mmCIF file of C-alpha atoms in Angstrom:
data_model
loop_
_atom_site.group_PDB
_atom_site.id
_atom_site.type_symbol
_atom_site.label_atom_id
_atom_site.label_comp_id
_atom_site.label_asym_id
_atom_site.label_seq_id
_atom_site.Cartn_x
_atom_site.Cartn_y
_atom_site.Cartn_z
ATOM 1 C CA MET A 486 0.000 0.000 0.000
ATOM 2 C CA HIS A 487 1.254 3.521 -0.777
ATOM 3 C CA LEU A 488 0.024 7.049 -1.388
ATOM 4 C CA ALA A 489 -2.098 7.479 -4.495
ATOM 5 C CA ASP A 490 -0.403 8.948 -7.555
ATOM 6 C CA PRO A 491 -1.710 12.498 -8.147
ATOM 7 C CA VAL A 492 -1.402 12.090 -11.931
ATOM 8 C CA THR A 493 -3.233 8.785 -12.365
ATOM 9 C CA GLN A 494 -5.586 9.203 -9.377
ATOM 10 C CA PRO A 495 -6.230 12.959 -9.027
ATOM 11 C CA GLN A 496 -9.551 12.411 -7.216
ATOM 12 C CA PHE A 497 -7.595 11.678 -4.031
ATOM 13 C CA TYR A 498 -6.116 15.200 -4.012
ATOM 14 C CA ARG A 499 -8.841 17.281 -5.691
ATOM 15 C CA ASP A 500 -9.591 20.476 -3.704
ATOM 16 C CA VAL A 501 -7.468 19.303 -0.754
ATOM 17 C CA ALA A 502 -5.662 22.653 -0.296
ATOM 18 C CA GLY A 503 -8.954 24.560 0.017
ATOM 19 C CA LYS A 504 -10.395 21.909 2.316
ATOM 20 C CA ARG A 505 -7.306 22.139 4.508
ATOM 21 C CA LEU A 506 -7.834 25.895 4.838
ATOM 22 C CA LEU A 507 -11.482 25.436 5.841
ATOM 23 C CA ALA A 508 -10.506 22.630 8.225
ATOM 24 C CA TRP A 509 -7.907 24.931 9.801
ATOM 25 C CA VAL A 510 -10.604 27.578 10.415
ATOM 26 C CA VAL A 511 -12.874 24.991 12.074
ATOM 27 C CA ASP A 512 -9.989 23.651 14.172
ATOM 28 C CA THR A 513 -8.999 27.157 15.255
ATOM 29 C CA VAL A 514 -12.548 27.852 16.454
ATOM 30 C CA VAL A 515 -12.604 24.529 18.353
ATOM 31 C CA ILE A 516 -9.214 25.267 19.953
ATOM 32 C CA VAL A 517 -10.270 28.768 21.036
ATOM 33 C CA ILE A 518 -13.487 27.391 22.560
ATOM 34 C CA LEU A 519 -11.590 24.633 24.403
ATOM 35 C CA SER A 520 -9.076 27.201 25.650
ATOM 36 C CA LEU A 521 -11.869 29.492 26.874
ATOM 37 C CA ILE A 522 -13.430 26.567 28.740
ATOM 38 C CA ILE A 523 -10.098 25.938 30.491
ATOM 39 C CA VAL A 524 -9.574 29.579 31.553
ATOM 40 C CA PRO A 525 -11.953 29.503 34.573
ATOM 41 C CA PHE A 526 -10.114 26.422 35.884
ATOM 42 C CA THR A 527 -6.938 28.537 36.030
ATOM 43 C CA ALA A 528 -8.684 31.089 38.282
ATOM 44 C CA PHE A 529 -8.760 33.289 35.140
ATOM 45 C CA ILE A 530 -4.974 33.607 35.228
ATOM 46 C CA GLY A 531 -5.059 31.838 31.853
ATOM 47 C CA LEU A 532 -6.305 35.083 30.316
ATOM 48 C CA PHE A 533 -2.841 36.576 30.862
ATOM 49 C CA PHE A 534 -1.170 33.827 28.829
ATOM 50 C CA PHE A 535 -4.101 32.905 26.595
ATOM 51 C CA PHE A 536 -2.043 32.500 23.405
ATOM 52 C CA GLY A 537 0.346 30.140 25.182
ATOM 53 C CA LEU A 538 -2.589 28.207 26.624
ATOM 54 C CA ALA A 539 -4.193 27.995 23.171
ATOM 55 C CA ALA A 540 -0.898 26.760 21.703
ATOM 56 C CA ILE A 541 -0.727 23.954 24.259
ATOM 57 C CA VAL A 542 -4.386 23.060 23.702
ATOM 58 C CA SER A 543 -3.777 23.108 19.929
ATOM 59 C CA PHE A 544 -0.825 20.741 20.210
ATOM 60 C CA ILE A 545 -2.697 18.265 22.405
ATOM 61 C CA TYR A 546 -5.869 18.506 20.277
ATOM 62 C CA ARG A 547 -3.976 17.864 17.046
ATOM 63 C CA VAL A 548 -1.953 14.927 18.382
ATOM 64 C CA ILE A 549 -5.035 13.234 19.849
ATOM 65 C CA THR A 550 -7.281 13.753 16.821
ATOM 66 C CA LEU A 551 -4.582 12.777 14.309
ATOM 67 C CA THR A 552 -3.828 9.643 16.330
ATOM 68 C CA THR A 553 -7.447 8.568 16.715
ATOM 69 C CA GLY A 554 -8.696 9.243 13.203
ATOM 70 C CA SER A 555 -5.758 10.515 11.152
ATOM 71 C CA ALA A 556 -7.667 13.807 10.915
ATOM 72 C CA THR A 557 -8.587 16.720 13.153
ATOM 73 C CA TRP A 558 -12.289 17.466 13.641
ATOM 74 C CA GLY A 559 -12.053 20.139 10.963
ATOM 75 C CA MET A 560 -10.457 17.677 8.547
ATOM 76 C CA ARG A 561 -13.160 15.131 9.299
ATOM 77 C CA LEU A 562 -15.811 17.745 8.564
ATOM 78 C CA MET A 563 -14.103 18.495 5.231
ATOM 79 C CA ALA A 564 -13.749 14.743 4.454
ATOM 80 C CA ILE A 565 -9.953 14.696 4.332
ATOM 81 C CA GLU A 566 -7.379 12.774 6.332
ATOM 82 C CA ILE A 567 -3.610 12.613 6.639
ATOM 83 C CA ARG A 568 -1.943 9.408 5.432
ATOM 84 C CA ASP A 569 1.681 8.354 5.794
ATOM 85 C CA ALA A 570 3.991 7.402 2.918
ATOM 86 C CA ALA A 571 2.636 3.841 2.984
ATOM 87 C CA GLY A 572 -0.943 5.109 2.748
ATOM 88 C CA ALA A 573 -1.742 4.148 6.340
ATOM 89 C CA ARG A 574 -3.312 6.260 9.063
ATOM 90 C CA LEU A 575 -0.972 8.078 11.417
ATOM 91 C CA ASN A 576 0.075 6.434 14.659
ATOM 92 C CA LEU A 577 0.876 8.337 17.868
ATOM 93 C CA GLY A 578 4.531 8.940 16.979
ATOM 94 C CA GLN A 579 3.732 10.152 13.466
ATOM 95 C CA ALA A 580 0.908 12.364 14.765
ATOM 96 C CA PHE A 581 3.267 13.871 17.357
ATOM 97 C CA VAL A 582 6.022 14.588 14.804
ATOM 98 C CA HIS A 583 3.510 15.966 12.271
ATOM 99 C CA THR A 584 2.033 18.260 14.929
ATOM 100 C CA PHE A 585 5.506 19.322 16.042
ATOM 101 C CA GLY A 586 6.358 20.247 12.441
ATOM 102 C CA TYR A 587 3.084 22.152 12.100
ATOM 103 C CA THR A 588 3.761 24.024 15.361
ATOM 104 C CA LEU A 589 7.336 24.785 14.353
ATOM 105 C CA SER A 590 6.186 26.179 11.017
ATOM 106 C CA TRP A 591 3.767 28.498 12.829
ATOM 107 C CA ALA A 592 6.545 29.622 15.167
ATOM 108 C CA VAL A 593 8.890 30.488 12.275
ATOM 109 C CA ALA A 594 7.014 32.647 9.759
ATOM 110 C CA PRO A 595 9.146 31.837 6.677
ATOM 111 C CA LEU A 596 8.513 28.121 7.260
ATOM 112 C CA GLN A 597 4.769 28.743 7.346
ATOM 113 C CA LEU A 598 4.991 30.729 4.120
ATOM 114 C CA ILE A 599 6.900 27.867 2.468
ATOM 115 C CA SER A 600 4.290 25.419 3.755
ATOM 116 C CA VAL A 601 1.386 27.443 2.340
ATOM 117 C CA VAL A 602 3.106 27.812 -1.041
ATOM 118 C CA LEU A 603 3.774 24.065 -1.148
ATOM 119 C CA MET A 604 0.139 23.259 -0.312
ATOM 120 C CA ALA A 605 -1.090 25.566 -3.039
ATOM 121 C CA THR A 606 1.329 24.391 -5.735
ATOM 122 C CA SER A 607 2.269 20.732 -5.145
ATOM 123 C CA ASN A 608 0.434 17.869 -6.848
ATOM 124 C CA ARG A 609 -0.521 16.329 -3.516
ATOM 125 C CA GLY A 610 -1.219 19.606 -1.677
ATOM 126 C CA GLN A 611 1.474 18.780 0.867
ATOM 127 C CA GLY A 612 2.642 21.293 3.430
ATOM 128 C CA LEU A 613 6.257 21.492 4.616
ATOM 129 C CA SER A 614 5.679 18.954 7.415
ATOM 130 C CA ASP A 615 4.057 16.607 4.903
ATOM 131 C CA VAL A 616 6.976 16.858 2.484
ATOM 132 C CA VAL A 617 9.507 16.161 5.248
ATOM 133 C CA LEU A 618 7.520 13.221 6.679
ATOM 134 C CA GLY A 619 6.214 11.841 3.390
ATOM 135 C CA THR A 620 2.597 12.309 4.475
ATOM 136 C CA ALA A 621 -0.267 13.800 2.490
ATOM 137 C CA ALA A 622 -3.816 14.979 3.075
ATOM 138 C CA MET A 623 -6.267 13.025 0.935
ATOM 139 C CA ASN A 624 -9.975 13.053 0.237
ATOM 140 C CA ARG A 625 -11.543 10.500 2.548
ATOM 141 C CA ARG A 626 -14.421 9.573 0.238
ATOM 142 C CA ALA A 627 -12.024 8.877 -2.613
ATOM 143 C CA ARG A 628 -10.157 6.382 -0.406
ATOM 144 C CA THR A 629 -13.150 4.176 0.273
#
């Protein structure tokens, strides 16, 4: 088993970049809501470091959702999932490394810019983390 070829099987990658953007918006809303729910449990001190709290929540959310379904809730809503180079769903280690790469690219602006350009221009719609790890986001319905 391996990743689908974008030339011979383009249905696996059709509209993936746009779906990833919409999934990111959904995931951001979910992460902000989860972070706001946590704030009262910090005696509202979490408001002073809200962006740091949201970053931690984002990391945990992404690792858990990528491990359990190879897709965040936003990706599931958009019917896409991340697959490894063999075409399999991500395991805990792969989900952790993928999330670490995603977080690193957000921390270093040029890396995020490179990632966005790659998603918009590559045949598989891969971001920088995907290229490094050999993973790709694919249409879930096309896989079944």
